[in-house]
CSV table of C-alpha atoms in Angstrom, one decimal:
chain,number,residue,atom,x,y,z
A,797,ASN,CA,119.6,-21.3,-1.4
A,798,ASN,CA,118.4,-19.4,1.5
A,799,ASN,CA,121.1,-16.1,1.3
A,800,ASN,CA,119.0,-16.6,-2.9
A,801,ASN,CA,116.0,-16.7,-0.8
A,802,ASN,CA,117.3,-13.3,1.6
A,803,ASN,CA,118.0,-11.7,-1.4
A,804,ASN,CA,115.0,-12.0,-2.7
A,805,ASN,CA,113.2,-10.5,-0.5
A,806,ASN,CA,114.8,-8.2,0.0
A,807,ASN,CA,114.8,-6.9,-3.0
A,808,LYS,CA,111.1,-6.9,-2.3
A,809,PRO,CA,109.6,-4.1,-2.2
A,810,SER,CA,107.1,-2.9,0.4
A,811,ALA,CA,104.0,-1.8,1.0
A,812,TRP,CA,105.4,2.3,1.2
A,813,ASP,CA,107.1,1.4,-2.6
A,814,LEU,CA,103.9,1.1,-4.4
A,815,LEU,CA,101.8,3.0,-5.8
A,816,TYR,CA,98.3,2.0,-5.8
A,817,TYR,CA,95.1,2.9,-8.0
A,818,VAL,CA,92.7,4.3,-7.3
A,819,HIS,CA,89.4,5.4,-8.2
A,820,TYR,CA,86.4,7.1,-6.7
A,821,VAL,CA,83.1,5.3,-6.7
A,822,GLU,CA,80.5,7.6,-8.8
A,823,HIS,CA,83.2,9.2,-9.9
A,824,ASP,CA,84.0,9.9,-13.6
A,825,ARG,CA,87.0,7.8,-14.6
A,826,ARG,CA,89.3,10.0,-15.3
A,827,LEU,CA,89.7,11.0,-11.9
A,828,ASP,CA,91.6,7.9,-11.1
A,829,GLU,CA,94.9,8.8,-10.5
A,830,TRP,CA,97.6,7.0,-8.7
A,831,VAL,CA,98.5,7.5,-5.2
A,832,THR,CA,101.0,6.9,-2.2
A,833,LEU,CA,99.9,4.9,0.7
A,834,ASP,CA,99.7,7.6,3.3
A,835,ARG,CA,97.7,8.7,1.4
A,836,PHE,CA,95.0,6.4,2.7
A,837,ASP,CA,93.6,6.2,6.0
A,838,LEU,CA,94.3,2.6,6.8
A,839,SER,CA,91.9,2.6,10.5
A,840,THR,CA,89.3,1.8,7.8
A,841,LEU,CA,91.2,-0.7,5.4
A,842,GLU,CA,89.4,-3.4,5.2
A,843,ARG,CA,91.4,-6.9,4.0
A,844,ALA,CA,89.5,-8.5,1.7
A,845,THR,CA,90.6,-11.7,-0.3
A,846,PRO,CA,90.1,-12.4,-3.8
A,847,PRO,CA,88.4,-15.6,-5.1
A,848,ALA,CA,90.8,-17.7,-7.0
A,849,ALA,CA,89.0,-17.9,-10.4
A,850,GLU,CA,89.8,-13.9,-10.3
A,851,GLY,CA,93.6,-14.2,-9.5
A,852,LEU,CA,95.9,-12.4,-11.8
A,853,ALA,CA,96.4,-14.2,-15.4
A,854,GLU,CA,99.9,-13.9,-15.9
A,855,GLY,CA,100.5,-15.8,-18.7
A,856,ALA,CA,98.5,-16.8,-21.9
A,857,ASP,CA,96.7,-14.0,-21.1
A,858,ALA,CA,99.3,-11.5,-20.9
A,859,ALA,CA,100.6,-13.1,-23.9
A,860,ASN,CA,98.1,-11.5,-25.9
A,861,GLY,CA,99.4,-8.0,-25.0
A,862,THR,CA,95.8,-6.2,-23.5
A,863,GLU,CA,97.0,-5.4,-20.2
A,864,THR,CA,94.4,-3.6,-17.6
A,865,GLY,CA,97.4,-1.8,-15.4
A,866,ARG,CA,100.3,-1.4,-14.0
A,867,ARG,CA,102.3,-2.3,-10.3
A,868,THR,CA,104.6,0.4,-9.8
A,869,ARG,CA,107.2,0.4,-7.4
A,870,ARG,CA,109.9,2.7,-6.3
A,871,SER,CA,113.7,2.2,-7.3
A,872,ASN,CA,116.9,2.1,-6.1
A,873,ASP,CA,117.8,6.2,-6.6
A,874,GLY,CA,113.2,6.9,-5.5
A,875,LYS,CA,111.9,7.5,-8.4
A,876,PHE,CA,108.7,4.9,-9.4
A,877,VAL,CA,109.3,2.8,-12.6
A,878,ARG,CA,105.4,1.2,-13.0
A,879,GLN,CA,105.5,-2.8,-14.2
A,880,ALA,CA,102.8,-4.7,-15.4
A,881,TYR,CA,101.0,-6.7,-12.9
A,882,GLY,CA,98.3,-8.6,-15.3
A,883,ALA,CA,96.4,-8.3,-18.2
A,884,SER,CA,92.5,-9.1,-18.8
A,885,SER,CA,91.6,-12.0,-21.3
A,886,SER,CA,90.8,-10.7,-24.2
A,887,ARG,CA,89.6,-13.3,-27.8
A,888,ARG,CA,92.5,-11.8,-30.5
A,889,GLY,CA,90.9,-9.8,-33.0
A,890,GLY,CA,87.9,-9.0,-31.0
A,891,ARG,CA,85.1,-6.7,-30.1
A,892,TYR,CA,85.8,-4.8,-27.4
A,893,GLY,CA,89.7,-5.6,-27.5
A,894,ALA,CA,92.2,-3.7,-29.3
A,895,SER,CA,95.0,-6.2,-31.1
A,896,SER,CA,98.6,-6.1,-30.4
A,897,SER,CA,100.2,-4.8,-33.5
A,898,GLU,CA,103.7,-5.3,-34.6
A,899,ALA,CA,105.7,-3.5,-32.3
A,900,LEU,CA,106.9,-0.3,-33.6
A,901,ASP,CA,110.4,1.7,-33.7
A,902,ASP,CA,110.5,5.1,-32.5
A,903,GLY,CA,111.4,6.2,-35.2
A,904,GLY,CA,109.3,4.1,-37.1
A,905,ASP,CA,106.6,5.4,-39.1
A,906,ASN,CA,103.0,4.2,-37.2
A,907,THR,CA,101.3,2.6,-40.6
A,908,ASN,CA,101.0,-0.7,-39.1
A,909,ASN,CA,97.9,0.1,-36.9
A,910,ASN,CA,95.4,-1.0,-39.9
A,911,ASN,CA,96.6,-4.1,-39.7
A,912,ALA,CA,93.9,-5.5,-37.3
A,913,SER,CA,90.9,-3.5,-39.2
A,914,ASP,CA,90.2,-6.9,-40.7
A,915,SER,CA,89.7,-8.5,-38.0
A,916,LEU,CA,87.6,-6.4,-36.5
A,917,LEU,CA,84.3,-4.4,-36.3
A,918,ARG,CA,84.1,-1.2,-35.8
A,919,GLY,CA,81.5,1.7,-34.8
A,920,GLY,CA,81.2,5.0,-32.9
A,921,ASN,CA,80.7,5.9,-29.5
A,922,TRP,CA,80.8,3.3,-26.3
A,923,HIS,CA,77.3,3.3,-24.4
A,924,TYR,CA,76.9,1.7,-21.9
A,925,THR,CA,72.8,-0.1,-22.4
A,926,GLY,CA,72.9,-3.0,-18.9
A,927,SER,CA,72.5,-5.3,-21.2
A,928,ALA,CA,69.9,-6.8,-19.9
A,929,GLY,CA,68.6,-10.5,-21.0
A,930,ASN,CA,72.0,-10.2,-23.3
A,931,PRO,CA,74.4,-12.8,-21.6
A,932,ASP,CA,76.7,-12.3,-25.1
A,933,LEU,CA,76.5,-8.3,-25.5
A,934,ALA,CA,77.0,-8.4,-20.6
A,935,GLU,CA,79.6,-10.6,-21.7
A,936,LEU,CA,81.2,-7.9,-24.0
A,937,GLU,CA,80.0,-5.6,-22.0
A,938,ALA,CA,81.9,-6.4,-18.9
A,939,GLU,CA,85.6,-7.3,-21.2
A,940,HIS,CA,85.1,-3.9,-22.5
A,941,HIS,CA,85.0,-2.5,-18.4
A,942,GLU,CA,88.5,-4.4,-17.7
A,943,ILE,CA,90.2,-4.3,-20.8
A,944,THR,CA,89.3,-0.5,-19.9
A,945,LYS,CA,89.2,0.4,-16.2
A,946,VAL,CA,93.1,1.6,-15.6
A,947,LYS,CA,94.9,4.2,-17.3
A,948,ASN,CA,98.4,2.9,-19.4
A,949,ILE,CA,99.3,6.6,-20.4
A,950,GLY,CA,100.6,9.1,-17.6
A,951,GLN,CA,100.1,11.9,-20.2
A,952,ILE,CA,101.5,13.6,-23.4
A,953,VAL,CA,102.9,16.1,-24.4
A,954,MET,CA,101.5,17.8,-28.3
A,955,GLY,CA,103.2,20.8,-29.3
A,956,LYS,CA,103.5,23.1,-26.1
A,957,TYR,CA,101.0,21.2,-23.5
A,958,LEU,CA,102.1,18.8,-21.8
A,959,VAL,CA,98.5,17.0,-21.1
A,960,GLU,CA,97.7,14.7,-19.1
A,961,ALA,CA,95.8,11.6,-19.6
A,962,TRP,CA,92.3,11.0,-18.9
A,963,TYR,CA,91.2,7.3,-20.1
A,964,TYR,CA,92.9,4.0,-21.2
A,965,SER,CA,93.7,4.1,-25.5
A,966,PRO,CA,95.1,0.9,-26.5
A,967,PHE,CA,97.8,2.6,-28.6
A,968,PRO,CA,100.8,-0.4,-29.9
A,969,ALA,CA,102.7,-1.9,-27.6
A,970,PRO,CA,105.5,-1.1,-26.6
A,971,TYR,CA,103.7,2.9,-26.9
A,972,ASN,CA,100.8,1.6,-24.6
A,973,ARG,CA,102.8,1.2,-21.5
A,974,ALA,CA,104.8,4.5,-21.5
A,975,GLU,CA,104.2,6.7,-19.4
A,976,THR,CA,104.4,10.3,-21.2
A,977,LEU,CA,103.5,10.3,-24.8
A,978,TYR,CA,105.5,12.1,-27.3
A,979,ILE,CA,102.7,13.5,-30.3
A,980,CYS,CA,103.2,15.3,-33.4
A,981,GLU,CA,100.3,18.2,-33.6
A,982,PHE,CA,100.6,18.1,-37.3
A,983,THR,CA,100.9,14.6,-38.3
A,984,LEU,CA,99.7,12.8,-34.9
A,985,LYS,CA,103.0,10.5,-35.6
A,986,TYR,CA,103.8,9.2,-31.3
A,987,MET,CA,106.7,8.6,-30.6
A,988,ARG,CA,108.1,7.3,-26.2
A,989,LYS,CA,111.3,9.3,-26.5
A,990,ALA,CA,112.4,13.3,-26.9
A,991,SER,CA,115.6,12.5,-28.7
A,992,PHE,CA,112.9,10.9,-31.4
A,993,TYR,CA,110.4,14.0,-30.4
A,994,ALA,CA,113.0,17.0,-30.4
A,995,ARG,CA,114.9,15.3,-34.5
A,996,HIS,CA,110.1,14.9,-35.6
A,997,ARG,CA,110.1,18.2,-33.9
A,998,ARG,CA,113.4,20.0,-36.4
A,999,GLU,CA,113.2,17.8,-39.2
A,1000,CYS,CA,109.0,17.6,-40.0
A,1001,PRO,CA,108.1,19.4,-43.1
A,1002,ARG,CA,104.0,19.3,-42.8
A,1003,ARG,CA,102.7,22.0,-40.7
A,1004,THR,CA,98.8,21.1,-40.8
A,1005,PRO,CA,96.9,18.5,-40.5
A,1006,PRO,CA,96.0,16.7,-44.8
A,1007,GLY,CA,93.4,17.2,-46.3
A,1008,ASP,CA,91.4,20.6,-47.4
A,1009,GLU,CA,90.1,23.4,-45.4
A,1010,ILE,CA,86.9,23.7,-45.7
A,1011,TYR,CA,86.2,26.8,-43.7
A,1012,ARG,CA,89.0,29.5,-42.1
A,1013,LYS,CA,87.8,33.1,-41.3
A,1014,GLY,CA,89.7,34.8,-38.3
A,1015,ASN,CA,92.5,32.3,-37.1
A,1016,LEU,CA,90.2,29.3,-37.1
A,1017,SER,CA,90.6,26.9,-39.9
A,1018,VAL,CA,88.7,23.0,-40.2
A,1019,TYR,CA,90.2,20.3,-42.8
A,1020,GLU,CA,87.8,17.5,-44.6
A,1021,LEU,CA,89.8,14.9,-43.9
A,1022,ASP,CA,87.8,11.2,-45.5
A,1023,GLY,CA,89.4,7.6,-43.4
A,1024,LYS,CA,89.7,6.3,-46.5
A,1025,ASP,CA,92.1,8.7,-48.3
A,1026,HIS,CA,94.0,9.1,-44.9
A,1027,ARG,CA,94.5,6.0,-42.2
A,1028,VAL,CA,96.8,6.3,-40.6
A,1029,TYR,CA,96.6,10.5,-39.4
A,1030,CYS,CA,92.6,9.5,-38.6
A,1031,GLN,CA,93.9,6.2,-36.8
A,1032,ASN,CA,95.9,7.9,-35.0
A,1033,LEU,CA,93.7,11.2,-34.3
A,1034,CYS,CA,91.2,7.7,-32.8
A,1035,LEU,CA,93.5,6.6,-30.8
A,1036,LEU,CA,95.0,10.3,-29.6
A,1037,ALA,CA,91.1,10.8,-29.0
A,1038,LYS,CA,90.2,8.1,-26.9
A,1039,LEU,CA,93.2,9.1,-23.1
A,1040,PHE,CA,90.1,11.8,-23.3
A,1041,LEU,CA,86.6,10.0,-24.6
A,1042,ASP,CA,85.7,6.9,-22.0
A,1043,HIS,CA,82.8,6.2,-24.2
A,1044,LYS,CA,83.9,5.7,-26.9
A,1045,THR,CA,84.9,2.3,-28.6
A,1046,LEU,CA,88.1,2.4,-31.4
A,1047,TYR,CA,88.4,0.4,-34.2
A,1048,TYR,CA,90.7,0.8,-36.5
A,1049,ASP,CA,88.9,0.8,-39.9
A,1050,VAL,CA,88.2,4.3,-40.1
A,1051,ASP,CA,87.3,4.4,-43.8
A,1052,PRO,CA,83.5,4.5,-43.6
A,1053,PHE,CA,84.4,7.7,-42.1
A,1054,HIS,CA,84.8,11.4,-42.7
A,1055,PHE,CA,87.1,13.6,-40.5
A,1056,TYR,CA,87.0,17.1,-39.4
A,1057,VAL,CA,89.9,18.9,-37.7
A,1058,ILE,CA,89.5,22.2,-36.1
A,1059,THR,CA,92.5,24.0,-35.9
A,1060,GLU,CA,94.0,27.6,-34.2
A,1061,VAL,CA,96.7,29.0,-37.0
A,1062,ASP,CA,99.7,31.0,-35.8
A,1063,GLU,CA,103.0,31.6,-37.6
A,1064,ASN,CA,104.8,28.3,-37.1
A,1065,GLY,CA,101.2,26.7,-38.8
A,1066,ALA,CA,97.7,25.1,-37.8
A,1067,HIS,CA,97.4,23.5,-34.2
A,1068,VAL,CA,94.6,21.1,-34.0
A,1069,VAL,CA,92.1,21.8,-31.7
A,1070,GLY,CA,89.5,19.2,-31.6
A,1071,TYR,CA,87.6,17.8,-33.9
A,1072,PHE,CA,84.2,15.8,-34.9
A,1073,SER,CA,84.0,12.6,-37.2
A,1074,LYS,CA,81.3,11.8,-38.7
A,1075,GLU,CA,79.9,8.4,-41.5
A,1076,LYS,CA,79.9,8.7,-44.4
A,1077,VAL,CA,76.6,7.4,-45.1
A,1078,SER,CA,74.1,6.8,-42.2
A,1079,ALA,CA,70.9,5.0,-42.6
A,1080,GLU,CA,69.5,7.3,-38.6
A,1081,ASP,CA,70.4,10.7,-40.3
A,1082,TYR,CA,73.7,11.2,-37.6
A,1083,ASN,CA,76.0,14.2,-38.7
A,1084,LEU,CA,78.1,13.1,-36.0
A,1085,ALA,CA,79.3,10.2,-34.8
A,1086,CYS,CA,81.6,11.2,-31.7
A,1087,ILE,CA,83.7,14.5,-30.8
A,1088,LEU,CA,86.1,16.4,-29.4
A,1089,THR,CA,88.0,19.5,-27.7
A,1090,PHE,CA,91.0,18.4,-26.6
A,1091,PRO,CA,92.1,19.1,-23.0
A,1092,GLN,CA,93.8,22.1,-23.7
A,1093,TYR,CA,91.3,24.1,-25.6
A,1094,GLN,CA,88.1,23.6,-23.7
A,1095,LYS,CA,86.5,25.9,-21.8
A,1096,CYS,CA,87.0,27.8,-25.5
A,1097,GLY,CA,83.8,28.4,-26.7
A,1098,TYR,CA,85.3,25.3,-29.2
A,1099,GLY,CA,82.5,22.3,-28.5
A,1100,LYS,CA,79.6,25.1,-30.0
A,1101,PHE,CA,81.6,26.0,-32.5
A,1102,ILE,CA,82.2,21.7,-33.9
A,1103,ILE,CA,78.0,21.4,-32.7
A,1104,SER,CA,77.5,24.2,-35.0
A,1105,LEU,CA,79.2,23.1,-37.8
A,1106,SER,CA,78.4,19.8,-37.4
A,1107,TYR,CA,74.9,21.2,-38.2
A,1108,GLU,CA,75.8,23.6,-41.2
A,1109,LEU,CA,77.1,20.3,-43.3
A,1110,SER,CA,73.4,18.8,-43.0
A,1111,LYS,CA,71.8,22.1,-44.3
A,1112,ARG,CA,74.5,22.4,-46.8
A,1113,GLU,CA,73.0,19.2,-47.5
A,1114,GLY,CA,69.2,19.7,-47.0
A,1115,LYS,CA,68.3,17.0,-44.5
A,1116,PRO,CA,68.4,17.9,-40.8
A,1117,GLY,CA,70.8,15.5,-38.2
A,1118,SER,CA,71.5,14.7,-35.2
A,1119,PRO,CA,74.3,13.7,-33.3
A,1120,GLU,CA,74.8,9.9,-32.4
A,1121,LYS,CA,73.2,8.2,-30.0
A,1122,PRO,CA,72.7,8.3,-27.1
A,1123,LEU,CA,74.8,10.4,-26.0
A,1124,SER,CA,77.1,10.7,-22.4
A,1125,ASP,CA,76.1,13.3,-19.9
A,1126,LEU,CA,78.2,15.7,-21.6
A,1127,GLY,CA,77.6,15.2,-24.4
A,1128,LYS,CA,73.9,16.3,-23.6
A,1129,ILE,CA,74.2,18.8,-21.8
A,1130,SER,CA,77.0,20.4,-25.1
A,1131,TYR,CA,73.9,19.6,-27.1
A,1132,ARG,CA,71.2,20.8,-24.8
A,1133,SER,CA,73.0,24.2,-24.6
A,1134,TYR,CA,73.4,24.1,-28.8
A,1135,TRP,CA,69.8,24.1,-29.3
A,1136,THR,CA,68.9,26.1,-26.6
A,1137,HIS,CA,70.8,29.1,-28.1
A,1138,VAL,CA,70.0,27.6,-31.5
A,1139,LEU,CA,65.8,27.9,-30.9
A,1140,LEU,CA,65.3,31.8,-28.6
A,1141,THR,CA,67.9,33.0,-30.7
A,1142,LEU,CA,65.6,31.9,-33.2
A,1143,PHE,CA,62.6,32.8,-31.3
A,1144,SER,CA,63.7,36.1,-30.5
A,1145,GLU,CA,63.8,37.4,-33.7
A,1146,GLN,CA,60.2,37.1,-34.6
A,1147,THR,CA,57.2,38.9,-34.2
A,1148,GLY,CA,54.5,36.7,-32.4
A,1149,GLU,CA,52.4,36.9,-35.7
A,1150,GLU,CA,54.3,34.0,-38.3
A,1151,ASN,CA,52.8,30.5,-38.1
A,1152,VAL,CA,56.2,28.3,-37.7
A,1153,GLN,CA,55.8,24.8,-37.8
A,1154,ILE,CA,58.3,22.1,-36.0
A,1155,ARG,CA,58.9,21.3,-39.3
A,1156,ASP,CA,59.2,24.7,-40.8
A,1157,VAL,CA,62.8,25.1,-37.5
A,1158,SER,CA,63.7,21.7,-38.6
A,1159,LEU,CA,64.8,22.5,-41.6
A,1160,ALA,CA,66.0,26.1,-40.9
A,1161,THR,CA,68.1,25.2,-38.7
A,1162,GLY,CA,69.8,21.5,-39.0
A,1163,ILE,CA,68.4,19.9,-36.6
A,1164,LYS,CA,66.3,16.6,-36.0
A,1165,THR,CA,62.2,17.8,-35.3
A,1166,GLU,CA,63.3,15.4,-31.9
A,1167,ASP,CA,65.1,17.2,-30.3
A,1168,ILE,CA,63.6,20.2,-31.1
A,1169,ILE,CA,60.9,19.0,-29.5
A,1170,SER,CA,62.8,16.7,-26.7
A,1171,THR,CA,64.8,20.9,-26.0
A,1172,LEU,CA,60.6,23.0,-26.2
A,1173,GLN,CA,60.4,20.0,-23.5
A,1174,SER,CA,63.1,20.7,-21.1
A,1175,LEU,CA,62.3,24.3,-21.6
A,1176,ASN,CA,57.9,24.4,-20.2
A,1177,MET,CA,57.5,26.0,-24.3
A,1178,ILE,CA,55.5,22.7,-25.5
A,1179,ARG,CA,51.7,23.3,-24.5
A,1180,TYR,CA,48.3,21.2,-25.4
A,1181,TRP,CA,46.1,24.1,-26.5
A,1182,LYS,CA,42.4,23.0,-28.5
A,1183,GLY,CA,43.4,20.1,-28.6
A,1184,GLN,CA,46.8,20.4,-30.4
A,1185,HIS,CA,50.5,21.4,-28.8
A,1186,VAL,CA,51.6,24.1,-29.8
A,1187,VAL,CA,54.7,26.4,-29.1
A,1188,PHE,CA,54.5,28.5,-26.1
A,1189,VAL,CA,56.7,31.3,-26.8
A,1190,MET,CA,57.2,34.5,-23.9
A,1191,GLN,CA,57.7,37.5,-24.9
A,1192,ASP,CA,59.5,38.0,-21.0
A,1193,PHE,CA,61.7,35.0,-20.9
A,1194,LEU,CA,63.1,35.4,-24.3
A,1195,LYS,CA,64.5,39.3,-23.5
A,1196,LYS,CA,65.7,38.4,-20.0
A,1197,TYR,CA,67.7,35.1,-22.6
A,1198,ARG,CA,68.9,37.7,-24.9
A,1199,GLU,CA,70.0,40.0,-22.4
A,1200,ARG,CA,72.2,37.0,-21.0
A,1201,ASP,CA,73.6,36.3,-24.1
A,1202,GLY,CA,74.1,39.2,-25.1
A,1203,GLN,CA,77.2,39.0,-22.6
A,1204,ARG,CA,79.0,36.4,-23.9
A,1205,LYS,CA,80.3,35.2,-26.7
A,1206,ILE,CA,79.3,32.5,-27.9
A,1207,ARG,CA,82.0,31.1,-30.7
A,1208,LEU,CA,79.6,30.0,-33.6
A,1209,CYS,CA,80.3,28.1,-36.8
A,1210,ASP,CA,79.7,31.6,-40.1
A,1211,GLY,CA,78.2,29.3,-42.9
A,1212,LYS,CA,79.6,31.9,-45.4
A,1213,CYS,CA,83.3,31.7,-44.2
A,1214,LEU,CA,82.0,27.9,-45.5
A,1215,THR,CA,83.5,26.9,-48.7
A,1216,TRP,CA,82.4,23.1,-48.5
A,1217,ILE,CA,80.1,21.2,-51.5
A,1218,PRO,CA,78.3,18.7,-50.1
A,1219,HIS,CA,79.5,15.4,-51.3
A,1220,ALA,CA,76.7,13.6,-53.3
A,1221,GLU,CA,77.1,17.2,-55.3
A,1222,ARG,CA,80.4,16.9,-55.9
A,1223,LYS,CA,79.9,13.1,-57.6
A,1224,LYS,CA,76.7,15.0,-59.7
A,1225,GLY,CA,79.0,18.2,-60.6
A,1226,GLY,CA,83.0,16.4,-60.5
A,1227,VAL,CA,83.9,19.2,-58.2
A,1228,GLY,CA,86.0,19.6,-55.6
A,1229,GLY,CA,85.0,20.2,-51.8
A,1230,GLY,CA,87.1,23.5,-51.2
A,1231,GLY,CA,85.5,26.0,-52.7
């Protein structure tokens, strides 16, 4: 027995053999990283004993399959090997815990994602509300944070790109433990092994997303997908997107949404750039539920294109829309920039003699009146004059904006290239989505 204990002690990794998960206070979680001990200034180390109630749940909770993170040790050959170090309690089928789907082989078709759809509530984006005065909501928020606070996927290979993951995503086991996931950019099927991925790329017949192509200009193409008709693809898209979206609740019930997938087209096919989703029926007139440009295509102007596309659809429908609220910090920046561009461009085309109402601007742009007013207020263009609020536009300000704007190439949706018919009109006329 003593010999066995000595062998166990010898095999136990030291502190220098481990990787440590680091979150930087007051910084976005996508900056979180695994680091070795030599990255720490140990002279500043403060040791704290966690309460017994907060000990790691190795038993029943781990059986639920909802891991919060991984401990990493250095193996004998010097490589790092990740191991699960515990689990957060998660009500199976509850609101914020994605239930464990049946384990899939790498040669599978990822079609078991919707097994849990009946027991999961659906939703769009997750937003922290503070939960003041609501203990149930506070518990849900705390549980959501605990489940998602540690990244579980290291990176993805998608087409010719190797992309580092930013956030936790509830891929089903055993994919949720993979350091690298391999993603087919045409079917969004995910795999753990490079050999399966290489074989799939050779044999995959698809070269475009499913659904109807509704936009084509140059090498830019957009496909509309019904979540009900293309359930597996849309579920895989949501799982993939969650790797790069922090404030998003992910559910397997994609039936109530339409998805609009933006692609770059070349001789090898249509490569996914980003997407946005939209509720089929929205009581709040939301024209966008979730939006993402994948990291490998960011800083290319696709964000404004996706936003402008959502508003072009709203104009076709004849009713102004707005993104799902509240917006994330990055969402506020993107939308405020787009709204500013649209409004100042519209004002610069006028002589100043027109008596334009906010309501007219809303119908012309597809932007809801409250978003127009908030944007104008941020630009200090709302003034109180003769007992009423008016839009005050300085020509010098517009001139400077036009000069600056003329030096930038802004990628926006060209309505002439959009062959899309509103769904309400399709039901009346019995026609499809393309032109």
